[in-house]
Coordinates of C-alpha atoms in Angstrom, one line a residue:
X1 CA 153.5 76.8 99.7
X2 CA 152.3 78.1 96.3
X3 CA 155.0 79.6 93.9
X4 CA 155.7 83.3 94.0
X5 CA 155.3 84.9 90.5
X6 CA 157.5 88.1 90.3
X7 CA 157.4 88.6 86.5
X8 CA 154.7 87.3 84.0
X9 CA 154.7 87.6 80.3
X10 CA 151.6 88.4 78.2
X11 CA 151.7 87.6 74.5
X12 CA 149.2 89.6 72.3
X13 CA 148.1 92.9 73.2
X14 CA 144.5 93.2 71.8
X15 CA 141.5 94.1 74.1
X16 CA 142.0 90.9 76.1
X17 CA 145.7 90.7 76.3
X18 CA 146.0 94.5 77.3
X19 CA 143.3 94.0 79.9
X20 CA 145.4 90.9 81.3
X21 CA 148.5 93.1 81.5
X22 CA 146.4 95.6 83.4
X23 CA 145.3 93.0 86.0
X24 CA 148.7 91.9 86.9
X25 CA 150.2 95.2 86.9
X26 CA 147.4 96.7 89.2
X27 CA 148.4 93.8 91.6
X28 CA 152.0 94.6 91.9
X29 CA 153.2 92.0 89.5
X30 CA 155.8 93.1 86.9
X31 CA 154.8 92.4 83.3
X32 CA 156.6 91.9 80.0
X33 CA 154.0 92.6 77.4
X34 CA 154.9 91.3 74.0
X35 CA 153.7 91.8 70.5
X36 CA 154.8 90.9 66.9
X37 CA 155.7 94.3 65.7
X38 CA 156.3 97.9 66.8
X39 CA 152.9 99.0 65.4
X40 CA 151.1 96.3 67.2
X41 CA 152.9 97.0 70.5
X42 CA 152.0 100.8 70.2
X43 CA 148.3 99.9 69.7
X44 CA 148.6 97.7 72.9
X45 CA 150.2 100.6 74.8
X46 CA 147.4 103.0 73.7
X47 CA 144.8 100.4 74.8
X48 CA 146.2 99.9 78.2
X49 CA 146.9 103.7 78.8
X50 CA 143.3 104.5 77.7
X51 CA 141.9 101.9 80.1
X52 CA 143.9 103.3 83.1
X53 CA 143.1 106.9 82.1
X54 CA 139.3 106.1 82.2
X55 CA 139.8 104.5 85.5
X56 CA 141.5 107.5 86.9
X57 CA 138.8 109.8 85.4
X58 CA 135.9 107.7 87.2
X59 CA 137.9 108.0 90.4
X60 CA 138.6 104.3 90.5
X61 CA 142.5 104.7 90.3
X62 CA 144.7 107.3 91.7
X63 CA 147.0 109.1 89.3
X64 CA 150.0 107.9 91.3
X65 CA 148.6 104.3 91.3
X66 CA 148.2 104.6 87.5
X67 CA 151.7 105.8 87.0
X68 CA 153.2 102.9 89.1
X69 CA 150.9 100.5 87.3
X70 CA 152.3 101.6 83.9
X71 CA 155.8 101.4 85.4
X72 CA 155.6 97.7 86.0
X73 CA 154.9 97.0 82.3
X74 CA 157.9 96.4 79.9
X75 CA 156.6 96.6 76.5
X76 CA 158.7 94.4 74.0
X77 CA 158.7 93.0 70.3
X78 CA 159.3 89.4 70.1
X79 CA 159.0 86.3 72.2
X80 CA 162.8 86.2 73.2
X81 CA 162.0 88.9 75.8
X82 CA 160.2 86.3 77.8
X83 CA 163.3 84.2 78.7
X84 CA 163.2 85.1 82.5
X85 CA 159.4 85.2 83.4
X86 CA 157.7 82.7 85.7
X87 CA 154.6 82.5 83.7
X88 CA 153.3 83.4 80.3
X89 CA 149.7 84.0 79.1
X90 CA 149.1 83.9 75.5
X91 CA 146.0 86.0 74.3
X92 CA 146.3 85.9 70.6
X93 CA 143.4 85.2 68.1
X94 CA 141.5 82.0 68.4
X95 CA 143.6 79.9 65.7
X96 CA 145.0 76.5 66.8
X97 CA 147.7 76.5 64.4
X98 CA 148.9 80.0 65.5
X99 CA 148.7 79.2 69.2
X100 CA 150.6 75.9 68.7
X101 CA 153.5 77.8 66.9
X102 CA 153.6 80.4 69.8
X103 CA 153.6 77.7 72.5
X104 CA 156.4 75.7 70.5
X105 CA 158.6 78.9 70.5
X106 CA 157.7 79.6 74.2
X107 CA 158.9 76.2 75.0
X108 CA 162.3 77.0 73.4
X109 CA 162.5 80.5 74.9
X110 CA 161.3 80.2 78.4
X111 CA 163.0 78.8 81.4
X112 CA 162.4 75.2 82.2
X113 CA 160.3 75.8 85.2
X114 CA 158.1 78.6 83.6
X115 CA 154.3 77.7 83.4
X116 CA 152.8 78.3 79.9
X117 CA 149.1 79.4 79.9
X118 CA 146.6 80.0 77.3
X119 CA 143.7 82.4 77.5
X120 CA 141.7 80.5 74.9
X121 CA 138.0 80.5 75.4
X122 CA 137.1 77.5 73.2
X123 CA 140.2 75.8 71.8
X124 CA 141.6 72.5 73.3
X125 CA 144.3 73.2 75.9
X126 CA 145.5 69.8 75.4
X127 CA 146.1 70.2 71.7
X128 CA 148.0 73.5 72.4
X129 CA 150.1 71.8 75.1
X130 CA 151.4 68.9 72.8
X131 CA 153.3 71.6 70.9
X132 CA 155.6 71.8 73.8
X133 CA 158.0 69.5 75.4
X134 CA 156.5 70.2 78.9
X135 CA 152.6 69.6 78.6
X136 CA 152.5 69.0 82.3
X137 CA 153.4 72.7 82.7
X138 CA 150.7 74.0 80.3
X139 CA 147.3 75.3 81.6
X140 CA 144.3 77.3 80.5
X141 CA 143.7 80.6 82.4
X142 CA 140.5 82.1 80.7
X143 CA 140.0 85.6 81.7
X144 CA 136.7 87.3 80.8
X145 CA 136.3 90.6 79.0
X146 CA 136.9 93.2 80.3
X147 CA 139.7 91.6 82.3
X148 CA 140.1 94.3 84.9
X149 CA 136.4 94.4 85.8
X150 CA 135.3 90.7 85.4
X151 CA 135.9 88.7 88.5
X152 CA 135.8 85.1 87.0
X153 CA 138.8 83.1 85.8
X154 CA 138.3 79.6 84.5
X155 CA 141.4 77.6 85.2
X156 CA 141.5 74.7 82.7
X157 CA 143.6 71.7 83.5
X158 CA 144.4 69.0 80.9
X159 CA 144.8 65.2 81.8
X160 CA 148.5 65.8 82.2
X161 CA 148.6 69.2 83.8
X162 CA 150.7 68.9 87.1
X163 CA 148.6 69.4 90.3
X164 CA 151.3 71.8 91.6
X165 CA 150.8 74.1 88.4
X166 CA 147.1 74.1 89.1
X167 CA 147.6 75.0 92.7
X168 CA 150.0 77.7 91.9
X169 CA 147.5 79.3 89.4
X170 CA 144.7 79.0 91.8
X171 CA 146.7 80.9 94.4
X172 CA 147.7 83.4 91.7
X173 CA 144.1 84.1 90.9
X174 CA 143.3 84.7 94.5
X175 CA 146.3 87.2 94.7
X176 CA 144.7 89.0 91.6
X177 CA 141.3 89.2 93.5
X178 CA 139.6 86.9 91.0
X179 CA 137.3 84.1 91.6
X180 CA 138.4 80.9 89.9
X181 CA 136.6 77.6 88.9
X182 CA 138.9 74.9 88.1
X183 CA 137.7 72.6 85.2
X184 CA 138.9 69.9 82.8
X185 CA 139.6 70.7 79.0
X186 CA 136.4 70.5 77.3
X187 CA 134.9 72.6 74.4
X188 CA 133.6 75.9 75.7
X189 CA 134.6 75.3 79.3
X190 CA 131.7 76.2 81.5
X191 CA 130.6 79.8 80.4
X192 CA 131.0 79.7 76.8
X193 CA 129.4 76.3 76.6
X194 CA 126.4 77.5 78.1
X195 CA 126.4 81.0 76.7
X196 CA 127.0 80.4 72.9
X197 CA 124.3 77.9 72.5
X198 CA 121.9 80.5 73.7
X199 CA 123.4 83.3 71.6
X200 CA 123.3 81.0 68.6
X201 CA 119.6 80.0 69.2
X202 CA 118.9 83.8 69.4
X203 CA 120.4 84.5 66.1
X204 CA 118.4 81.7 64.5
X205 CA 115.3 83.2 66.1
X206 CA 116.1 86.6 64.4
X207 CA 117.2 84.9 61.1
X208 CA 113.7 83.3 61.0
X209 CA 112.2 86.7 61.5
X210 CA 110.4 85.4 64.6
X211 CA 110.8 88.7 66.3
X212 CA 112.8 91.9 65.8
X213 CA 116.3 92.4 67.1
X214 CA 115.1 95.0 69.5
X215 CA 112.2 92.7 70.8
X216 CA 114.6 89.7 71.3
X217 CA 117.1 91.8 73.2
X218 CA 114.4 93.7 75.3
X219 CA 112.7 90.3 76.2
X220 CA 115.9 88.9 77.6
X221 CA 116.9 92.0 79.4
X222 CA 113.6 92.8 81.0
X223 CA 112.3 89.2 81.3
X224 CA 115.4 87.6 82.7
X225 CA 117.3 90.6 84.1
X226 CA 120.4 90.2 81.8
X227 CA 122.8 92.9 81.4
X228 CA 122.6 92.8 77.6
X229 CA 120.3 91.2 74.9
X230 CA 121.9 88.3 73.1
X231 CA 122.2 90.1 69.6
X232 CA 123.8 93.1 71.3
X233 CA 126.2 90.8 73.2
X234 CA 127.2 89.2 69.9
X235 CA 128.1 92.6 68.5
X236 CA 130.2 93.3 71.6
X237 CA 132.0 90.0 71.4
X238 CA 132.5 90.3 67.6
X239 CA 130.6 88.1 65.1
X240 CA 133.9 86.6 63.6
X241 CA 135.0 85.7 67.2
X242 CA 131.5 84.3 68.1
X243 CA 131.5 82.3 64.7
X244 CA 135.1 80.8 65.6
X245 CA 134.0 79.7 68.9
X246 CA 130.6 78.2 67.9
X247 CA 132.5 76.3 65.1
X248 CA 135.1 75.0 67.5
X249 CA 132.3 73.9 69.9
X250 CA 130.5 72.2 67.2
X251 CA 133.5 70.2 66.0
X252 CA 134.8 69.4 69.4
X253 CA 131.6 69.0 71.4
X254 CA 129.9 66.0 69.6
X255 CA 128.5 68.0 66.7
X256 CA 125.4 69.3 68.5
X257 CA 123.3 71.2 66.1
X258 CA 122.6 74.0 68.3
X259 CA 126.4 74.9 68.2
X260 CA 126.5 74.8 64.4
X261 CA 126.9 78.5 63.6
X262 CA 123.6 80.0 62.4
X263 CA 123.9 80.6 58.5
X264 CA 123.1 84.3 59.0
X265 CA 126.2 84.5 61.2
X266 CA 128.5 83.2 58.4
X267 CA 127.0 85.5 55.9
X268 CA 127.5 88.5 58.2
X269 CA 131.1 87.7 58.9
X270 CA 131.7 87.2 55.2
X271 CA 130.2 90.5 54.5
X272 CA 132.4 92.3 57.1
X273 CA 129.3 93.1 59.6
X274 CA 131.5 92.0 62.6
X275 CA 129.6 94.0 65.4
X276 CA 130.8 97.1 67.3
X277 CA 134.5 96.8 66.0
X278 CA 133.5 97.3 62.4
X279 CA 130.6 99.7 63.0
X280 CA 128.0 97.3 62.1
X281 CA 126.6 94.0 63.1
X282 CA 123.0 93.1 64.1
X283 CA 122.9 96.9 65.0
X284 CA 124.5 99.8 63.4
X285 CA 127.0 102.1 65.4
X286 CA 128.2 105.6 65.4
X287 CA 131.6 104.5 64.2
X288 CA 133.7 101.5 64.4
X289 CA 134.6 100.6 67.9
X290 CA 131.8 102.8 69.3
X291 CA 129.2 101.3 71.8
X292 CA 126.6 104.0 70.6
X293 CA 123.9 102.4 68.5
X294 CA 122.4 104.7 65.7
X295 CA 119.2 104.3 63.6
X296 CA 119.2 102.3 60.5
X297 CA 116.9 100.9 58.0
X298 CA 115.8 98.3 60.4
X299 CA 115.1 100.6 63.4
X300 CA 111.3 100.6 64.2
X301 CA 109.4 103.8 64.3
X302 CA 109.3 105.5 67.6
X303 CA 106.5 107.4 69.5
X304 CA 102.9 106.7 70.7
X305 CA 101.5 107.4 67.4
X306 CA 103.3 104.3 65.9
X307 CA 101.8 102.3 68.7
X308 CA 98.3 103.5 68.5
X309 CA 98.0 103.2 64.7
X310 CA 95.1 101.1 64.1
X311 CA 94.4 100.3 67.7
X312 CA 90.9 100.0 69.2
X313 CA 90.0 102.3 72.1
X314 CA 90.2 100.2 75.4
X315 CA 88.4 101.6 78.6
X316 CA 87.0 98.6 80.4
X317 CA 89.1 95.4 81.0
X318 CA 87.9 92.1 82.4
X319 CA 90.4 89.9 84.2
X320 CA 89.6 86.1 84.8
X321 CA 91.2 84.2 87.4
X322 CA 92.1 84.2 91.0
X323 CA 95.8 83.2 91.3
X324 CA 98.9 85.3 91.8
X325 CA 99.2 86.4 88.2
X326 CA 95.5 87.5 87.9
X327 CA 95.8 89.6 91.0
X328 CA 98.9 91.3 89.7
X329 CA 97.3 92.0 86.4
X330 CA 94.2 93.5 88.1
X331 CA 96.5 95.7 90.1
X332 CA 98.4 96.8 86.9
X333 CA 95.4 97.7 84.9
X334 CA 93.6 99.5 87.9
X335 CA 96.7 101.8 88.6
X336 CA 97.0 102.5 84.9
X337 CA 93.4 104.0 84.9
X338 CA 91.3 101.4 83.4
X339 CA 88.0 100.1 84.8
X340 CA 88.4 96.5 85.8
X341 CA 86.1 93.8 86.4
X342 CA 87.5 90.9 88.2
X343 CA 85.9 87.5 87.6
X344 CA 86.6 84.6 89.9
X345 CA 84.7 81.2 90.6
X346 CA 82.7 82.3 93.7
X347 CA 82.5 85.2 96.3
X348 CA 85.0 83.4 98.5
X349 CA 87.7 83.7 95.8
X350 CA 86.7 87.2 94.9
X351 CA 87.2 88.3 98.5
X352 CA 90.7 86.6 98.6
X353 CA 91.7 88.5 95.4
X354 CA 90.4 91.7 96.6
X355 CA 92.3 91.3 99.9
X356 CA 95.5 90.5 98.0
X357 CA 95.2 93.6 95.7
X358 CA 94.6 95.8 98.7
X359 CA 97.6 94.4 100.5
X360 CA 99.8 95.0 97.5
X361 CA 98.6 98.5 97.1
X362 CA 99.2 99.2 100.7
X363 CA 102.7 98.0 100.5
X364 CA 103.1 100.5 97.5
X365 CA 101.9 103.3 99.9
X366 CA 104.3 102.2 102.7
X367 CA 107.3 102.1 100.3
X368 CA 106.5 105.6 98.9
X369 CA 105.8 104.3 95.4
X370 CA 102.0 105.1 95.4
X371 CA 100.0 107.8 97.2
X372 CA 96.9 107.0 99.4
X373 CA 94.9 108.9 96.8
X374 CA 96.2 106.8 93.9
X375 CA 95.5 103.7 95.9
X376 CA 92.0 104.6 96.7
X377 CA 91.4 105.7 93.1
X378 CA 92.8 102.3 91.8
X379 CA 90.6 100.3 94.2
X380 CA 87.7 102.3 93.1
X381 CA 88.0 101.3 89.5
X382 CA 87.6 97.6 90.4
X383 CA 84.4 95.6 90.5
X384 CA 84.4 92.1 91.9
X385 CA 82.2 89.6 90.4
X386 CA 81.7 85.7 90.3
X387 CA 79.9 85.5 86.9
X388 CA 81.4 85.9 83.3
X389 CA 78.1 87.7 82.3
X390 CA 79.4 90.9 83.9
X391 CA 82.0 90.9 81.0
X392 CA 79.4 91.5 78.4
X393 CA 80.3 95.3 77.9
X394 CA 84.1 95.2 78.4
X395 CA 86.6 96.1 75.8
X396 CA 89.4 93.6 76.5
X397 CA 89.4 90.4 78.5
X398 CA 92.6 89.1 80.0
X399 CA 92.4 85.3 80.9
X400 CA 94.7 84.3 83.7
X401 CA 93.5 80.9 84.9
X402 CA 95.2 77.4 85.4
X403 CA 97.6 76.3 82.5
X404 CA 95.1 73.5 81.3
X405 CA 94.3 73.9 77.6
X406 CA 90.8 72.2 78.1
X407 CA 90.1 74.8 80.8
X408 CA 91.2 77.7 78.7
X409 CA 89.4 76.5 75.6
X410 CA 86.0 76.1 77.5
X411 CA 86.4 79.6 79.0
X412 CA 87.3 81.3 75.5
X413 CA 84.1 79.5 74.1
X414 CA 82.1 80.9 76.9
X415 CA 83.6 84.5 76.4
X416 CA 83.0 84.2 72.7
X417 CA 79.1 83.9 73.6
X418 CA 79.2 86.6 76.3
X419 CA 81.4 89.4 74.9
X420 CA 80.3 92.0 72.5
X421 CA 81.8 92.1 68.9
X422 CA 85.3 93.6 68.6
X423 CA 86.5 92.7 72.1
X424 CA 90.1 91.7 72.3
X425 CA 90.5 88.3 73.9
X426 CA 93.8 87.7 75.5
X427 CA 95.4 84.8 77.2
X428 CA 98.3 85.0 79.7
X429 CA 99.5 81.5 78.7
X430 CA 103.2 81.0 79.1
X431 CA 103.5 77.7 77.2
X432 CA 100.3 76.6 75.5
X433 CA 99.4 77.3 71.9
X434 CA 97.5 80.5 71.5
X435 CA 95.9 79.3 68.4
X436 CA 94.2 76.3 70.1
X437 CA 92.6 78.7 72.5
X438 CA 91.6 81.2 69.6
X439 CA 90.0 78.3 67.6
X440 CA 87.6 77.6 70.4
X441 CA 85.9 80.9 69.5
X442 CA 84.1 82.2 66.3
X443 CA 86.5 85.3 66.4
X444 CA 90.2 84.0 66.3
X445 CA 91.2 87.4 64.7
X446 CA 90.4 89.0 68.0
X447 CA 92.4 86.5 70.2
X448 CA 96.0 87.1 71.2
X449 CA 98.4 86.2 73.9
X450 CA 99.6 88.7 76.5
X451 CA 102.1 86.9 78.6
X452 CA 102.8 89.0 81.7
X453 CA 105.8 88.1 83.9
X454 CA 105.5 87.5 87.6
X455 CA 105.3 89.7 89.7
X456 CA 103.1 91.5 87.2
X457 CA 103.1 94.8 89.0
X458 CA 106.9 95.0 88.9
X459 CA 108.1 93.1 85.9
X460 CA 108.3 95.6 82.8
X461 CA 107.8 92.9 80.0
X462 CA 104.9 91.6 78.3
X463 CA 105.1 89.1 75.5
X464 CA 102.5 89.9 72.7
X465 CA 101.9 86.6 71.0
X466 CA 100.2 86.8 67.6
X467 CA 98.8 83.6 66.0
X468 CA 98.4 83.3 62.1
X469 CA 94.7 84.3 62.7
X470 CA 95.4 87.3 64.8
X471 CA 94.3 90.6 63.0
X472 CA 96.6 93.6 62.6
X473 CA 94.2 95.6 64.5
X474 CA 94.2 93.3 67.4
X475 CA 98.0 93.3 67.6
X476 CA 98.1 97.1 67.6
X477 CA 95.6 97.2 70.3
X478 CA 97.7 94.9 72.5
X479 CA 100.9 97.0 71.9
X480 CA 99.0 100.3 72.8
X481 CA 97.6 98.8 76.0
X482 CA 101.1 97.5 77.0
X483 CA 102.4 101.1 76.4
X484 CA 99.6 102.7 78.5
X485 CA 100.5 100.2 81.2
X486 CA 104.0 101.3 81.3
X487 CA 105.1 98.0 80.1
X488 CA 107.5 97.0 77.1
X489 CA 105.7 94.8 74.8
X490 CA 107.6 92.5 72.6
X491 CA 105.8 90.9 69.5
X492 CA 106.5 87.3 68.6
X493 CA 104.7 84.4 66.9
X494 CA 102.8 81.6 68.5
X495 CA 105.5 79.1 69.1
X496 CA 106.3 77.1 72.2
X497 CA 108.2 79.1 74.7
X498 CA 107.8 82.3 73.0
X499 CA 111.0 84.5 73.2
X500 CA 111.9 84.2 76.9
X501 CA 111.3 80.6 77.6
X502 CA 112.5 79.3 74.3
X503 CA 115.8 81.0 74.9
X504 CA 116.0 80.5 78.6
X505 CA 115.2 76.9 79.4
X506 CA 117.5 75.2 76.8
X507 CA 120.3 77.3 78.6
X508 CA 119.1 76.0 82.0
X509 CA 118.8 72.4 80.6
X510 CA 122.3 72.5 79.3
X511 CA 123.6 73.3 82.7
X512 CA 121.8 70.4 84.2
X513 CA 123.5 68.3 81.6
X514 CA 126.9 69.8 82.5
X515 CA 126.3 68.8 86.2
X516 CA 125.0 65.5 85.4
X517 CA 128.2 64.8 83.5
X518 CA 130.2 65.6 86.6
X519 CA 132.1 68.4 84.6
X520 CA 131.7 70.9 87.5
X521 CA 129.8 71.6 90.6
X522 CA 126.5 73.5 90.9
X523 CA 128.3 76.2 92.7
X524 CA 131.0 76.6 90.2
X525 CA 128.5 76.6 87.3
X526 CA 126.5 79.3 89.1
X527 CA 129.7 81.4 89.8
X528 CA 130.7 81.1 86.2
X529 CA 127.6 82.5 84.9
X530 CA 127.0 85.2 87.4
X531 CA 130.6 86.4 87.5
X532 CA 131.7 85.8 83.9
X533 CA 128.4 86.7 82.2
X534 CA 126.9 89.1 84.6
X535 CA 123.8 87.1 85.0
X536 CA 121.7 88.1 88.2
X537 CA 121.4 84.3 89.1
X538 CA 123.2 81.2 88.3
X539 CA 121.1 78.5 86.5
X540 CA 120.7 76.3 89.6
X541 CA 119.7 79.1 91.7
X542 CA 117.2 80.2 89.1
X543 CA 115.9 76.7 88.6
X544 CA 115.3 76.3 92.3
X545 CA 113.2 79.4 92.3
X546 CA 111.2 78.7 89.2
X547 CA 110.5 75.1 90.4
X548 CA 112.0 72.0 88.9
X549 CA 108.5 70.7 87.9
X550 CA 107.8 73.9 86.1
X551 CA 111.0 73.9 84.3
X552 CA 110.5 70.3 83.2
X553 CA 107.1 71.0 81.9
X554 CA 108.3 73.9 79.9
X555 CA 111.4 71.9 78.5
X556 CA 109.0 69.1 77.4
X557 CA 106.9 71.5 75.6
X558 CA 109.9 72.9 73.7
X559 CA 111.2 69.4 72.9
X560 CA 107.8 68.1 71.8
X561 CA 107.2 71.2 69.5
X562 CA 110.8 71.7 68.0
X563 CA 111.8 68.1 68.2
X564 CA 115.5 69.3 68.6
X565 CA 117.4 66.5 70.2
X566 CA 119.4 68.7 72.3
X567 CA 116.1 70.1 74.0
X568 CA 115.3 66.8 75.3
X569 CA 115.0 67.2 79.2
X570 CA 118.1 66.2 81.0
X571 CA 117.5 62.8 82.8
X572 CA 118.9 64.5 85.9
X573 CA 116.0 67.0 85.8
X574 CA 113.5 64.2 85.3
X575 CA 114.8 62.2 88.2
X576 CA 114.8 65.1 90.7
X577 CA 111.3 66.0 89.9
X578 CA 110.1 62.2 90.4
X579 CA 112.0 62.2 93.8
X580 CA 109.8 65.3 94.7
X581 CA 112.8 67.7 94.8
X582 CA 111.2 70.7 93.2
X583 CA 113.2 73.6 94.4
X584 CA 112.6 76.1 97.1
X585 CA 108.8 75.4 97.3
X586 CA 109.6 71.7 98.4
X587 CA 112.6 72.6 100.4
X588 CA 115.1 70.9 98.1
X589 CA 116.0 71.0 94.6
X590 CA 119.7 71.2 93.4
X591 CA 120.3 72.6 96.9
X592 CA 118.9 71.8 100.3
X593 CA 116.9 74.8 101.3
X594 CA 115.7 73.3 104.7
X595 CA 119.1 74.1 106.3
X596 CA 119.1 77.7 105.5

């Protein structure tokens, strides 16, 4: 039988601590909420009452429930108030010496059987535990912010934590309505170990001026379905907190350079640009603590005029290719009012593409997203062809053929001979160097990458990839076309992975390494990222959908170009691909899909 916790203590009533108090009190547990001074105690009280009042206003909590919740909380100054609690959770700032002092004092104050827990997100639970005479009763209980909303709790056991303590805490998490994942004491645990390498990489990308803050954030939200972009998330977490977590992970996690805080991050923290809480971080906010972003000197100009400035007029578009991506791009342009010439290798392929486009448009009609008139008009704008010569008078060509550099270079050399001067030549490559394709022509200034995401009719993002030879006019034209298509175009340089894949796949590779090291299970890692970070899919779900062979190829490209040791493909990923376990398409990847 698991232990029954009737009264718990919470030390530290900042945003996290007050949220943890609310979680316990909501679930009928009496709480002694402790701070260092009356002023800090009052701030914690205001935070808790503000949260519960908002829940009442939103209809998520009845007034009587709120009053009962608040009645369960005993606000006190000083650790001596915790002498009779069954469990204490510490939620003070992430400084090891501070936490060790608190645990030494809790060890003196609390009854012998009390469990002592830390909410640390990155520090060593083991190092905290040795400040006590009862390290076997010390455990990590890592809630995620905001604690009343987020379902995940990481339960962190040390090598000496009692099995009974782990079981008691797991049962408590279930009582609180949380999903727990139990793991050992390692830097960053699951969620932060995977999240902060990605966030730090995004800061480095911005610091190098590879893309704007708005484009980096939009790319990850629209391209991956994430709830927030990485830079906006850093502002929410707090840049000082992020710096401390990264620095701790770097020192404790084998000094992986990807966890070494980006220099820009240290500079911003030193300058007091801490994110939302200070009113300015990567973005500027209405006031300290406000979530509302306001324009600043880095905000790009808005409006269609800014997009169209310097752009060429585009009326007729050629799309080369017969795969899923080409089919989707044809549909996107035709629905947006462009004349489209579809070019494939042979009449049979043209017929298949035509049928696929018709089927997709008909589905739009059935689902009420497209009228029959609009469907017929879109089909009427498409010309089907099996020869490149029919592209002689188009204004834009979008290439969507196989991801083989030699094939693309040969195609662009032919387009160079066939197309009229001033035509924008675009490649949809997701991983190959655009400059290599551009230099196969005599007009590299007119060549650009337009990386649509699959399925093109649905996904709102397009990565606009400039080479060092792409003209400003070509870039402006690409941005204007994306706007006309109703897509969000994000501009970046010609570097392996562009924005989305360069940030996404190292994170996925890190998850594979975590599984490979037997630190956690695929299910728990997926739970951690979905429930702790709000990701739409866990890393192993996503890898199986993308295809392990595709993921391995992209990771290899990133490693070969950037030569970052941490980007080397995980051996487990290599072995699964060699064994033919490619994900859903082969029936087995990280999971067996044949049994479902």
